[in-house]
Amino acid sequence: MAGRRIRLEPNGTVFEAAESEAVLNAALRQGVPLRYGCRHGNCSSCKYLVSDGDVDLGNASPYSLSEREREEGWALLCCARALSDLVIQVPEDPTDRLRPVLRPADFAATVAANDRVTRALHRLRLRLDRPLAFYPGQFLEVEVPGRPGEWRSYSIASSPSRSAEVDLVILKVPGGAFSASLERLGGGAALRVRGPYGTSYLREGDRPILLVGGGSGIAPLLSILEFAAEAGDRRAITFFYGARTAADLPLQEEIAELQRRLPHLRYRPALSEPTADCRWAGAVGLIAQVIQRELADASPFDAYVCGPPPMCDTVSLILAAKGLPDGRAFLDRFYSAVESPGSSEPRARSFG
Ligand SMILES: Cc1cc2nc3c(=O)[nH]c(=O)nc-3n(C[C@H](O)[C@H](O)[C@H](O)COP(=O)(O)OP(=O)(O)OC[C@H]3O[C@@H](n4cnc5c(N)ncnc54)[C@H](O)[C@@H]3O)c2cc1C
Ligand code: FES
């Protein structure tokens, strides 16, 4: 596809972008690794300085790209379109430890199973028309049934070894477009899927692993755990997971089985609103409070923090204060793709 010439400095990588596509999409299509997260202009992970050329900044949220940053030449590459040839500053960051890009593609999927795993969470098993290569911790986008061109992001909850069948764990959001179709997605229902996406996947190395999740944020962590169990990963893993009540803890049998297969796994679930019915003797509080209380030193870890953006941001601040070095927190913030009615922070909320 002929298009604008995009040059990354200082490493000199060159690729082409059509005027109709986001610069990030063009990079991924051509296997060029860049940092990014939500792909919807909310998380700021794809913010880079455009030092030469003209861009259309697209749908970047004003909270993720300030007026001043716009004037200085910064852009969110998931939203930005090239109006001319561009030079973009991409300083090398050895802490990123990015792996080669797995180029996203479109897939036809059918629902193989749709199970309610708590009162608010569903596990959706999708059979794909061909195998999907992905890294544990990556996500897919699924087109909302009956709404062509509207896509929602869902982290893959299964291991890459089951490449033609993927599990998703989805929170039913009242009034949500995809959520509304969730109950109706019976066996054999057809869906359009694309991916894989995301850079918060499991990094290689020998540091202990810290997993932190809340609500449907368990999804990418399950993929990481399953992959680690299959690979016989010997790294120590500490897994903090937050839910409201004991009935909101999903997939406890699967996690118990993972504990048997991963002798170095310490699972620490916490309840924020335990009731008498919970008969709960475990940790109590928001997951950020539990980490604040229980984790003395974050400095040895690679940390993966997944779920609602406010939780991820609070936990990452706590981990930094407890010594986690820059570049060792991989945040998977479940931003909503659409604006909350009446919200003063467009698309900056999610409760997943
Ligand atoms: C990288 C990434 C990974 C994600 N992974 C997952 C995942 O594994 N599992 C998962 O369940 N979600 C995940 N999400 C969130 C998901 O993409 C959707 O935003 C969410 O499912 C809501 O979609 P919907 O179509 O049902 O609601 P929408 O139609 O998008 O939203 C309807 C209304 O609800 C508001 N809203 C959106 N989300 C919530 C919420 N959680 N609670 C209350 N109100 C809300 C919106 O602002 C809007 O006003 C992920 C998001 C990102 C960016
Ligand atoms: S990936 Fe661009 S703002 Fe999130």
mmCIF file of C-alpha atoms and ligand atoms in Angstrom:
data_model
loop_
_atom_site.group_PDB
_atom_site.id
_atom_site.type_symbol
_atom_site.label_atom_id
_atom_site.label_comp_id
_atom_site.label_asym_id
_atom_site.label_seq_id
_atom_site.Cartn_x
_atom_site.Cartn_y
_atom_site.Cartn_z
ATOM 1 C CA MET A 1 0.000 0.000 0.000
ATOM 2 C CA ALA A 2 1.633 3.276 -1.103
ATOM 3 C CA GLY A 3 1.377 5.971 1.518
ATOM 4 C CA ARG A 4 3.254 8.372 3.713
ATOM 5 C CA ARG A 5 6.805 7.531 4.707
ATOM 6 C CA ILE A 6 7.235 7.245 8.489
ATOM 7 C CA ARG A 7 10.785 7.326 9.853
ATOM 8 C CA LEU A 8 11.506 6.447 13.492
ATOM 9 C CA GLU A 9 14.465 8.197 15.086
ATOM 10 C CA PRO A 10 17.085 7.466 16.240
ATOM 11 C CA ASN A 11 16.998 3.865 15.000
ATOM 12 C CA GLY A 12 16.071 4.780 11.391
ATOM 13 C CA THR A 13 13.233 2.246 10.938
ATOM 14 C CA VAL A 14 11.034 3.241 7.995
ATOM 15 C CA PHE A 15 7.508 2.098 7.190
ATOM 16 C CA GLU A 16 4.526 3.354 5.210
ATOM 17 C CA ALA A 17 1.163 4.533 6.444
ATOM 18 C CA ALA A 18 -1.905 5.288 4.358
ATOM 19 C CA GLU A 19 -3.649 8.551 5.203
ATOM 20 C CA SER A 20 -6.745 6.550 6.125
ATOM 21 C CA GLU A 21 -5.091 4.402 8.825
ATOM 22 C CA ALA A 22 -3.748 5.157 12.280
ATOM 23 C CA VAL A 23 0.046 5.281 12.344
ATOM 24 C CA LEU A 24 0.078 2.561 15.035
ATOM 25 C CA ASN A 25 -2.004 0.209 12.858
ATOM 26 C CA ALA A 26 0.386 0.756 9.963
ATOM 27 C CA ALA A 27 3.343 -0.033 12.230
ATOM 28 C CA LEU A 28 1.768 -3.245 13.575
ATOM 29 C CA ARG A 29 0.741 -4.329 10.071
ATOM 30 C CA GLN A 30 4.398 -4.058 9.028
ATOM 31 C CA GLY A 31 5.794 -5.669 12.177
ATOM 32 C CA VAL A 32 7.286 -2.492 13.666
ATOM 33 C CA PRO A 33 7.278 -2.636 17.486
ATOM 34 C CA LEU A 34 5.918 0.404 19.337
ATOM 35 C CA ARG A 35 4.582 0.852 22.852
ATOM 36 C CA TYR A 36 0.771 0.978 23.114
ATOM 37 C CA GLY A 37 -2.188 -0.168 25.202
ATOM 38 C CA CYS A 38 -5.899 0.522 24.682
ATOM 39 C CA ARG A 39 -5.857 1.522 20.958
ATOM 40 C CA HIS A 40 -8.660 4.005 21.686
ATOM 41 C CA GLY A 41 -6.829 7.212 22.632
ATOM 42 C CA ASN A 42 -7.269 6.789 26.380
ATOM 43 C CA CYS A 43 -4.211 5.284 28.034
ATOM 44 C CA SER A 44 -1.352 7.466 26.646
ATOM 45 C CA SER A 45 0.917 4.448 26.192
ATOM 46 C CA CYS A 46 1.367 5.247 22.485
ATOM 47 C CA LYS A 47 2.361 8.903 23.040
ATOM 48 C CA TYR A 48 5.358 9.858 20.898
ATOM 49 C CA LEU A 49 6.884 13.117 19.674
ATOM 50 C CA VAL A 50 6.371 13.859 15.962
ATOM 51 C CA SER A 51 9.430 15.964 15.201
ATOM 52 C CA ASP A 52 8.681 16.539 11.514
ATOM 53 C CA GLY A 53 5.544 16.414 9.365
ATOM 54 C CA ASP A 54 1.806 16.921 9.791
ATOM 55 C CA VAL A 55 -0.608 14.640 11.598
ATOM 56 C CA ASP A 56 -4.340 14.546 12.162
ATOM 57 C CA LEU A 57 -4.521 13.815 15.908
ATOM 58 C CA GLY A 58 -7.872 12.041 15.523
ATOM 59 C CA ASN A 59 -9.921 10.995 18.527
ATOM 60 C CA ALA A 60 -7.240 11.447 21.210
ATOM 61 C CA SER A 61 -8.862 12.114 24.592
ATOM 62 C CA PRO A 62 -7.980 15.559 26.010
ATOM 63 C CA TYR A 63 -7.047 13.773 29.234
ATOM 64 C CA SER A 64 -4.484 11.608 27.456
ATOM 65 C CA LEU A 65 -3.048 14.335 25.213
ATOM 66 C CA SER A 66 -3.131 17.834 26.666
ATOM 67 C CA GLU A 67 -3.409 21.046 24.671
ATOM 68 C CA ARG A 68 0.196 21.843 25.500
ATOM 69 C CA GLU A 69 1.422 18.416 24.353
ATOM 70 C CA ARG A 70 -0.466 18.897 21.085
ATOM 71 C CA GLU A 71 1.290 22.229 20.552
ATOM 72 C CA GLU A 72 4.665 20.647 21.315
ATOM 73 C CA GLY A 73 4.126 17.989 18.651
ATOM 74 C CA TRP A 74 3.169 14.959 20.715
ATOM 75 C CA ALA A 75 0.641 12.506 19.242
ATOM 76 C CA LEU A 76 -1.151 9.334 20.261
ATOM 77 C CA LEU A 77 -0.153 7.032 17.445
ATOM 78 C CA CYS A 78 -3.245 4.816 17.883
ATOM 79 C CA CYS A 79 -5.374 7.796 16.770
ATOM 80 C CA ALA A 80 -2.972 9.860 14.643
ATOM 81 C CA ARG A 81 -3.060 9.787 10.863
ATOM 82 C CA ALA A 82 -0.151 10.929 8.713
ATOM 83 C CA LEU A 83 -0.977 13.922 6.493
ATOM 84 C CA SER A 84 2.613 14.036 5.188
ATOM 85 C CA ASP A 85 5.806 12.054 5.583
ATOM 86 C CA LEU A 86 6.679 11.962 9.298
ATOM 87 C CA VAL A 87 9.694 11.704 11.576
ATOM 88 C CA ILE A 88 8.802 10.296 15.014
ATOM 89 C CA GLN A 89 11.109 10.185 18.026
ATOM 90 C CA VAL A 90 11.144 6.687 19.524
ATOM 91 C CA PRO A 91 13.956 6.614 22.075
ATOM 92 C CA GLU A 92 15.130 3.110 22.783
ATOM 93 C CA ASP A 93 13.927 1.863 26.154
ATOM 94 C CA PRO A 94 15.759 -1.305 27.203
ATOM 95 C CA THR A 95 13.248 -1.829 30.024
ATOM 96 C CA ASP A 96 10.414 -2.337 27.488
ATOM 97 C CA ARG A 97 11.727 -5.777 26.512
ATOM 98 C CA LEU A 98 9.307 -5.803 23.576
ATOM 99 C CA ARG A 99 9.055 -9.056 21.671
ATOM 100 C CA PRO A 100 8.672 -9.249 17.880
ATOM 101 C CA VAL A 101 5.280 -7.985 16.718
ATOM 102 C CA LEU A 102 2.737 -10.694 15.979
ATOM 103 C CA ARG A 103 0.904 -9.032 13.109
ATOM 104 C CA PRO A 104 -2.810 -8.610 13.850
ATOM 105 C CA ALA A 105 -5.263 -10.302 11.496
ATOM 106 C CA ASP A 106 -9.028 -10.795 11.136
ATOM 107 C CA PHE A 107 -10.632 -14.064 12.212
ATOM 108 C CA ALA A 108 -14.085 -15.605 11.992
ATOM 109 C CA ALA A 109 -15.088 -17.092 15.342
ATOM 110 C CA THR A 110 -17.941 -19.204 16.630
ATOM 111 C CA VAL A 111 -18.987 -19.439 20.251
ATOM 112 C CA ALA A 112 -18.016 -22.863 21.616
ATOM 113 C CA ALA A 113 -19.230 -22.195 25.170
ATOM 114 C CA ASN A 114 -20.643 -19.316 27.180
ATOM 115 C CA ASP A 115 -20.578 -19.953 30.939
ATOM 116 C CA ARG A 116 -21.515 -17.650 33.740
ATOM 117 C CA VAL A 117 -18.613 -17.917 36.216
ATOM 118 C CA THR A 118 -19.856 -15.390 38.810
ATOM 119 C CA ARG A 119 -22.976 -13.224 38.941
ATOM 120 C CA ALA A 120 -21.224 -10.583 36.771
ATOM 121 C CA LEU A 121 -18.583 -12.493 34.793
ATOM 122 C CA HIS A 122 -18.971 -14.768 31.775
ATOM 123 C CA ARG A 123 -16.351 -17.009 30.278
ATOM 124 C CA LEU A 124 -16.746 -17.059 26.521
ATOM 125 C CA ARG A 125 -14.919 -19.772 24.611
ATOM 126 C CA LEU A 126 -14.397 -18.908 20.943
ATOM 127 C CA ARG A 127 -13.391 -21.323 18.199
ATOM 128 C CA LEU A 128 -11.381 -19.501 15.523
ATOM 129 C CA ASP A 129 -11.305 -20.333 11.823
ATOM 130 C CA ARG A 130 -7.533 -20.822 12.093
ATOM 131 C CA PRO A 131 -4.856 -20.768 14.792
ATOM 132 C CA LEU A 132 -3.997 -17.426 16.411
ATOM 133 C CA ALA A 133 -0.450 -16.814 17.609
ATOM 134 C CA PHE A 134 -0.314 -14.538 20.664
ATOM 135 C CA TYR A 135 1.732 -13.817 23.747
ATOM 136 C CA PRO A 136 0.193 -14.514 27.171
ATOM 137 C CA GLY A 137 -1.320 -11.228 28.345
ATOM 138 C CA GLN A 138 -2.409 -9.961 24.912
ATOM 139 C CA PHE A 139 -5.956 -9.081 23.911
ATOM 140 C CA LEU A 140 -8.368 -9.458 21.019
ATOM 141 C CA GLU A 141 -10.993 -7.145 19.631
ATOM 142 C CA VAL A 142 -14.490 -8.512 19.036
ATOM 143 C CA GLU A 143 -17.081 -6.784 16.862
ATOM 144 C CA VAL A 144 -20.288 -5.995 18.723
ATOM 145 C CA PRO A 145 -23.030 -8.220 17.221
ATOM 146 C CA GLY A 146 -25.398 -6.166 15.070
ATOM 147 C CA ARG A 147 -23.120 -3.091 15.163
ATOM 148 C CA PRO A 148 -20.680 -3.343 12.253
ATOM 149 C CA GLY A 149 -17.467 -1.432 12.849
ATOM 150 C CA GLU A 150 -17.882 -1.246 16.663
ATOM 151 C CA TRP A 151 -15.217 -3.239 18.428
ATOM 152 C CA ARG A 152 -14.543 -4.077 22.073
ATOM 153 C CA SER A 153 -11.241 -5.273 23.532
ATOM 154 C CA TYR A 154 -11.053 -8.493 25.559
ATOM 155 C CA SER A 155 -7.937 -10.038 27.037
ATOM 156 C CA ILE A 156 -7.283 -13.644 26.169
ATOM 157 C CA ALA A 157 -7.656 -15.823 29.264
ATOM 158 C CA SER A 158 -6.281 -19.074 27.835
ATOM 159 C CA SER A 159 -2.798 -20.268 26.926
ATOM 160 C CA PRO A 160 -1.239 -19.639 23.501
ATOM 161 C CA SER A 161 -0.872 -23.425 23.178
ATOM 162 C CA ARG A 162 -4.665 -23.640 22.555
ATOM 163 C CA SER A 163 -4.272 -21.471 19.494
ATOM 164 C CA ALA A 164 -7.501 -22.241 17.620
ATOM 165 C CA GLU A 165 -9.714 -21.817 20.681
ATOM 166 C CA VAL A 166 -9.504 -18.862 23.034
ATOM 167 C CA ASP A 167 -11.249 -18.061 26.317
ATOM 168 C CA LEU A 168 -12.328 -14.557 27.298
ATOM 169 C CA VAL A 169 -13.610 -13.462 30.722
ATOM 170 C CA ILE A 170 -16.160 -10.691 30.267
ATOM 171 C CA LEU A 171 -17.860 -8.460 32.799
ATOM 172 C CA LYS A 172 -21.526 -7.790 32.082
ATOM 173 C CA VAL A 173 -21.809 -4.006 32.115
ATOM 174 C CA PRO A 174 -25.366 -2.709 32.610
ATOM 175 C CA GLY A 175 -26.411 -0.989 29.384
ATOM 176 C CA GLY A 176 -23.225 -2.021 27.575
ATOM 177 C CA ALA A 177 -23.516 -2.842 23.877
ATOM 178 C CA PHE A 178 -21.431 -6.012 23.904
ATOM 179 C CA SER A 179 -22.679 -6.898 27.384
ATOM 180 C CA ALA A 180 -26.263 -6.789 26.118
ATOM 181 C CA SER A 181 -25.497 -9.473 23.561
ATOM 182 C CA LEU A 182 -23.574 -11.662 26.024
ATOM 183 C CA GLU A 183 -26.558 -13.652 27.333
ATOM 184 C CA ARG A 184 -27.714 -14.287 23.751
ATOM 185 C CA LEU A 185 -24.391 -15.642 22.487
ATOM 186 C CA GLY A 186 -25.177 -19.340 22.489
ATOM 187 C CA GLY A 187 -23.110 -22.186 21.032
ATOM 188 C CA GLY A 188 -22.450 -21.691 17.320
ATOM 189 C CA ALA A 189 -23.050 -17.911 17.314
ATOM 190 C CA ALA A 190 -20.742 -16.186 14.825
ATOM 191 C CA LEU A 191 -18.463 -13.302 15.779
ATOM 192 C CA ARG A 192 -15.801 -11.274 14.023
ATOM 193 C CA VAL A 193 -12.524 -11.063 15.884
ATOM 194 C CA ARG A 194 -9.190 -9.335 15.213
ATOM 195 C CA GLY A 195 -5.836 -9.375 16.909
ATOM 196 C CA PRO A 196 -3.628 -10.075 18.739
ATOM 197 C CA TYR A 197 -2.918 -6.701 20.347
ATOM 198 C CA GLY A 198 -1.146 -5.307 23.390
ATOM 199 C CA THR A 199 2.317 -4.982 24.857
ATOM 200 C CA SER A 200 1.552 -5.961 28.484
ATOM 201 C CA TYR A 201 2.417 -9.584 27.804
ATOM 202 C CA LEU A 202 4.613 -11.802 29.940
ATOM 203 C CA ARG A 203 8.276 -10.854 29.670
ATOM 204 C CA GLU A 204 11.070 -13.402 29.763
ATOM 205 C CA GLY A 205 13.646 -13.238 32.521
ATOM 206 C CA ASP A 206 14.416 -14.612 35.933
ATOM 207 C CA ARG A 207 12.780 -12.060 38.226
ATOM 208 C CA PRO A 208 9.866 -13.091 40.421
ATOM 209 C CA ILE A 209 6.470 -12.236 38.956
ATOM 210 C CA LEU A 210 3.799 -10.140 40.639
ATOM 211 C CA LEU A 211 0.273 -10.467 39.225
ATOM 212 C CA VAL A 212 -2.412 -8.042 40.353
ATOM 213 C CA GLY A 213 -5.973 -8.122 39.054
ATOM 214 C CA GLY A 214 -9.476 -6.971 39.869
ATOM 215 C CA GLY A 215 -12.788 -8.175 38.385
ATOM 216 C CA SER A 216 -12.412 -9.235 34.743
ATOM 217 C CA GLY A 217 -8.745 -8.218 35.061
ATOM 218 C CA ILE A 218 -8.226 -11.868 35.929
ATOM 219 C CA ALA A 219 -8.396 -12.721 32.202
ATOM 220 C CA PRO A 220 -4.832 -11.944 31.029
ATOM 221 C CA LEU A 221 -3.439 -13.229 34.334
ATOM 222 C CA LEU A 222 -5.033 -16.631 33.731
ATOM 223 C CA SER A 223 -3.315 -16.775 30.346
ATOM 224 C CA ILE A 224 0.024 -15.925 31.954
ATOM 225 C CA LEU A 225 -0.478 -18.532 34.706
ATOM 226 C CA GLU A 226 -1.565 -21.268 32.306
ATOM 227 C CA PHE A 227 1.399 -20.535 30.031
ATOM 228 C CA ALA A 228 3.782 -20.547 33.004
ATOM 229 C CA ALA A 229 2.385 -23.897 34.193
ATOM 230 C CA GLU A 230 2.752 -25.474 30.750
ATOM 231 C CA ALA A 231 6.283 -24.120 30.323
ATOM 232 C CA GLY A 232 7.368 -25.262 33.801
ATOM 233 C CA ASP A 233 8.325 -21.654 34.540
ATOM 234 C CA ARG A 234 10.382 -21.683 37.742
ATOM 235 C CA ARG A 235 9.932 -18.038 38.654
ATOM 236 C CA ALA A 236 8.153 -17.338 41.951
ATOM 237 C CA ILE A 237 4.685 -15.899 41.263
ATOM 238 C CA THR A 238 2.645 -13.832 43.718
ATOM 239 C CA PHE A 239 -0.951 -13.334 42.580
ATOM 240 C CA PHE A 240 -3.158 -10.700 44.282
ATOM 241 C CA TYR A 241 -6.774 -10.702 43.109
ATOM 242 C CA GLY A 242 -9.593 -8.440 44.265
ATOM 243 C CA ALA A 243 -13.335 -9.045 44.249
ATOM 244 C CA ARG A 244 -16.249 -7.719 46.286
ATOM 245 C CA THR A 245 -17.563 -10.907 47.920
ATOM 246 C CA ALA A 246 -16.599 -14.586 47.930
ATOM 247 C CA ALA A 247 -19.321 -15.218 45.319
ATOM 248 C CA ASP A 248 -17.493 -12.793 43.008
ATOM 249 C CA LEU A 249 -14.272 -14.845 42.972
ATOM 250 C CA PRO A 250 -14.271 -16.591 39.583
ATOM 251 C CA LEU A 251 -12.784 -19.913 38.497
ATOM 252 C CA GLN A 252 -11.486 -20.965 41.917
ATOM 253 C CA GLU A 253 -11.152 -24.637 40.916
ATOM 254 C CA GLU A 254 -9.048 -23.691 37.897
ATOM 255 C CA ILE A 255 -6.836 -21.532 40.114
ATOM 256 C CA ALA A 256 -6.474 -24.339 42.683
ATOM 257 C CA GLU A 257 -5.360 -26.618 39.838
ATOM 258 C CA LEU A 258 -2.836 -23.977 38.717
ATOM 259 C CA GLN A 259 -1.523 -23.852 42.296
ATOM 260 C CA ARG A 260 -0.925 -27.605 42.157
ATOM 261 C CA ARG A 261 0.944 -27.258 38.847
ATOM 262 C CA LEU A 262 2.913 -24.163 39.895
ATOM 263 C CA PRO A 263 4.551 -24.903 43.259
ATOM 264 C CA HIS A 264 6.033 -21.387 43.285
ATOM 265 C CA LEU A 265 2.610 -19.695 43.001
ATOM 266 C CA ARG A 266 1.218 -17.809 46.000
ATOM 267 C CA TYR A 267 -2.440 -16.857 45.462
ATOM 268 C CA ARG A 268 -3.759 -14.068 47.673
ATOM 269 C CA PRO A 269 -7.417 -13.226 46.960
ATOM 270 C CA ALA A 270 -8.949 -10.295 48.820
ATOM 271 C CA LEU A 271 -12.549 -9.223 49.342
ATOM 272 C CA SER A 272 -13.535 -5.580 49.549
ATOM 273 C CA GLU A 273 -17.082 -6.151 50.875
ATOM 274 C CA PRO A 274 -17.223 -9.580 52.560
ATOM 275 C CA THR A 275 -20.596 -10.502 54.047
ATOM 276 C CA ALA A 276 -21.341 -13.055 56.770
ATOM 277 C CA ASP A 277 -22.243 -15.528 53.969
ATOM 278 C CA CYS A 278 -18.675 -15.312 52.674
ATOM 279 C CA ARG A 279 -17.237 -17.062 55.794
ATOM 280 C CA TRP A 280 -14.053 -15.277 54.808
ATOM 281 C CA ALA A 281 -10.808 -15.644 56.728
ATOM 282 C CA GLY A 282 -8.621 -14.139 53.998
ATOM 283 C CA ALA A 283 -7.483 -10.607 53.231
ATOM 284 C CA VAL A 284 -10.059 -7.818 53.384
ATOM 285 C CA GLY A 285 -9.946 -4.468 51.560
ATOM 286 C CA LEU A 286 -9.429 -3.046 48.127
ATOM 287 C CA ILE A 287 -6.605 -4.865 46.400
ATOM 288 C CA ALA A 288 -4.462 -1.699 46.487
ATOM 289 C CA GLN A 289 -4.894 -1.500 50.274
ATOM 290 C CA VAL A 290 -3.980 -5.170 50.670
ATOM 291 C CA ILE A 291 -0.813 -4.678 48.630
ATOM 292 C CA GLN A 292 0.007 -1.575 50.632
ATOM 293 C CA ARG A 293 -0.294 -3.626 53.837
ATOM 294 C CA GLU A 294 1.252 -6.917 52.779
ATOM 295 C CA LEU A 295 3.977 -6.243 50.229
ATOM 296 C CA ALA A 296 7.096 -4.921 51.912
ATOM 297 C CA ASP A 297 9.411 -4.630 48.917
ATOM 298 C CA ALA A 298 8.384 -4.467 45.237
ATOM 299 C CA SER A 299 11.913 -4.016 43.916
ATOM 300 C CA PRO A 300 12.580 -7.619 42.802
ATOM 301 C CA PHE A 301 9.457 -8.050 40.660
ATOM 302 C CA ASP A 302 8.211 -7.822 37.111
ATOM 303 C CA ALA A 303 4.627 -6.690 37.796
ATOM 304 C CA TYR A 304 1.516 -7.229 35.649
ATOM 305 C CA VAL A 305 -1.473 -5.168 36.776
ATOM 306 C CA CYS A 306 -4.809 -5.664 34.997
ATOM 307 C CA GLY A 307 -8.346 -4.365 35.277
ATOM 308 C CA PRO A 308 -10.076 -1.049 36.005
ATOM 309 C CA PRO A 309 -7.791 1.910 35.186
ATOM 310 C CA PRO A 310 -8.084 3.591 38.620
ATOM 311 C CA MET A 311 -7.063 0.351 40.324
ATOM 312 C CA CYS A 312 -4.133 -0.136 37.943
ATOM 313 C CA ASP A 313 -2.941 3.443 38.443
ATOM 314 C CA THR A 314 -3.196 3.266 42.240
ATOM 315 C CA VAL A 315 -1.422 -0.083 42.406
ATOM 316 C CA SER A 316 1.350 1.098 40.107
ATOM 317 C CA LEU A 317 1.938 4.160 42.338
ATOM 318 C CA ILE A 318 2.103 1.922 45.413
ATOM 319 C CA LEU A 319 4.504 -0.461 43.699
ATOM 320 C CA ALA A 320 6.731 2.436 42.621
ATOM 321 C CA ALA A 321 6.737 3.748 46.200
ATOM 322 C CA LYS A 322 7.732 0.267 47.360
ATOM 323 C CA GLY A 323 10.750 0.224 45.075
ATOM 324 C CA LEU A 324 9.541 -1.210 41.750
ATOM 325 C CA PRO A 325 11.917 0.313 39.176
ATOM 326 C CA ASP A 326 10.619 2.182 36.099
ATOM 327 C CA GLY A 327 9.750 -0.088 33.212
ATOM 328 C CA ARG A 328 8.949 -3.132 35.341
ATOM 329 C CA ALA A 329 5.186 -2.554 35.702
ATOM 330 C CA PHE A 330 3.125 -3.763 32.750
ATOM 331 C CA LEU A 331 -0.305 -2.185 33.052
ATOM 332 C CA ASP A 332 -3.325 -3.566 31.223
ATOM 333 C CA ARG A 333 -5.944 -0.901 31.888
ATOM 334 C CA PHE A 334 -9.435 -1.870 30.762
ATOM 335 C CA TYR A 335 -10.573 1.476 29.397
ATOM 336 C CA SER A 336 -14.078 1.691 28.019
ATOM 337 C CA ALA A 337 -14.232 2.337 24.283
ATOM 338 C CA VAL A 338 -17.177 4.724 24.679
ATOM 339 C CA GLU A 339 -17.878 7.759 26.784
ATOM 340 C CA SER A 340 -19.914 7.421 29.993
ATOM 341 C CA PRO A 341 -23.042 9.561 29.805
ATOM 342 C CA GLY A 342 -22.532 12.704 31.865
ATOM 343 C CA SER A 343 -18.929 11.812 32.613
ATOM 344 C CA SER A 344 -16.512 14.714 32.806
ATOM 345 C CA GLU A 345 -13.729 12.351 31.776
ATOM 346 C CA PRO A 346 -14.582 10.985 28.345
ATOM 347 C CA ARG A 347 -13.839 7.287 28.010
ATOM 348 C CA ALA A 348 -11.477 7.492 30.968
ATOM 349 C CA ARG A 349 -13.503 5.113 33.091
ATOM 350 C CA SER A 350 -13.901 1.410 33.115
ATOM 351 C CA PHE A 351 -15.092 -0.950 35.747
ATOM 352 C CA GLY A 352 -13.954 -4.188 34.122
HETATM 353 C C1 LIG B 1 -6.873 -3.522 26.447
HETATM 354 C C2 LIG B 1 -8.253 -3.790 27.007
HETATM 355 C C3 LIG B 1 -8.554 -5.061 27.472
HETATM 356 C C4 LIG B 1 -9.824 -5.313 28.003
HETATM 357 N N1 LIG B 1 -10.078 -6.570 28.457
HETATM 358 C C5 LIG B 1 -11.300 -6.834 29.007
HETATM 359 C C6 LIG B 1 -11.588 -8.134 29.505
HETATM 360 O O1 LIG B 1 -10.774 -9.055 29.450
HETATM 361 N N2 LIG B 1 -12.813 -8.329 30.062
HETATM 362 C C7 LIG B 1 -13.766 -7.325 30.138
HETATM 363 O O2 LIG B 1 -14.869 -7.570 30.649
HETATM 364 N N3 LIG B 1 -13.504 -6.092 29.649
HETATM 365 C C8 LIG B 1 -12.306 -5.829 29.085
HETATM 366 N N4 LIG B 1 -12.063 -4.580 28.576
HETATM 367 C C9 LIG B 1 -13.179 -3.594 28.550
HETATM 368 C C10 LIG B 1 -14.062 -3.880 27.330
HETATM 369 O O3 LIG B 1 -13.338 -3.637 26.134
HETATM 370 C C11 LIG B 1 -15.346 -3.035 27.256
HETATM 371 O O4 LIG B 1 -15.032 -1.687 27.504
HETATM 372 C C12 LIG B 1 -16.406 -3.470 28.248
HETATM 373 O O5 LIG B 1 -16.685 -4.840 28.061
HETATM 374 C C13 LIG B 1 -17.713 -2.688 28.039
HETATM 375 O O6 LIG B 1 -18.195 -2.919 26.740
HETATM 376 P P1 LIG B 1 -19.763 -2.878 26.421
HETATM 377 O O7 LIG B 1 -19.896 -2.879 24.932
HETATM 378 O O8 LIG B 1 -20.497 -3.917 27.173
HETATM 379 O O9 LIG B 1 -20.203 -1.475 27.004
HETATM 380 P P2 LIG B 1 -20.179 -0.088 26.176
HETATM 381 O O10 LIG B 1 -21.304 -0.077 25.182
HETATM 382 O O11 LIG B 1 -18.792 0.079 25.637
HETATM 383 O O12 LIG B 1 -20.448 0.955 27.321
HETATM 384 C C14 LIG B 1 -21.780 1.252 27.763
HETATM 385 C C15 LIG B 1 -21.715 2.270 28.874
HETATM 386 O O13 LIG B 1 -21.130 1.686 30.032
HETATM 387 C C16 LIG B 1 -19.977 2.404 30.417
HETATM 388 N N5 LIG B 1 -19.036 1.370 30.805
HETATM 389 C C17 LIG B 1 -18.061 0.796 30.060
HETATM 390 N N6 LIG B 1 -17.448 -0.174 30.729
HETATM 391 C C18 LIG B 1 -18.089 -0.204 31.914
HETATM 392 C C19 LIG B 1 -17.936 -1.006 33.031
HETATM 393 N N7 LIG B 1 -16.982 -1.933 33.048
HETATM 394 N N8 LIG B 1 -18.770 -0.798 34.086
HETATM 395 C C20 LIG B 1 -19.738 0.156 34.078
HETATM 396 N N9 LIG B 1 -19.918 0.958 33.003
HETATM 397 C C21 LIG B 1 -19.102 0.773 31.961
HETATM 398 C C22 LIG B 1 -19.512 3.158 29.181
HETATM 399 O O14 LIG B 1 -18.789 4.326 29.517
HETATM 400 C C23 LIG B 1 -20.836 3.487 28.518
HETATM 401 O O15 LIG B 1 -21.430 4.620 29.078
HETATM 402 C C24 LIG B 1 -10.807 -4.297 28.052
HETATM 403 C C25 LIG B 1 -10.499 -3.012 27.572
HETATM 404 C C26 LIG B 1 -9.231 -2.764 27.065
HETATM 405 C C27 LIG B 1 -8.918 -1.388 26.542
HETATM 406 S S1 FES B 2 -2.888 2.910 22.829
HETATM 407 FE FE1 FES B 2 -3.043 4.960 22.201
HETATM 408 S S2 FES B 2 -3.879 5.957 23.909
HETATM 409 FE FE2 FES B 2 -3.972 3.868 24.473
#
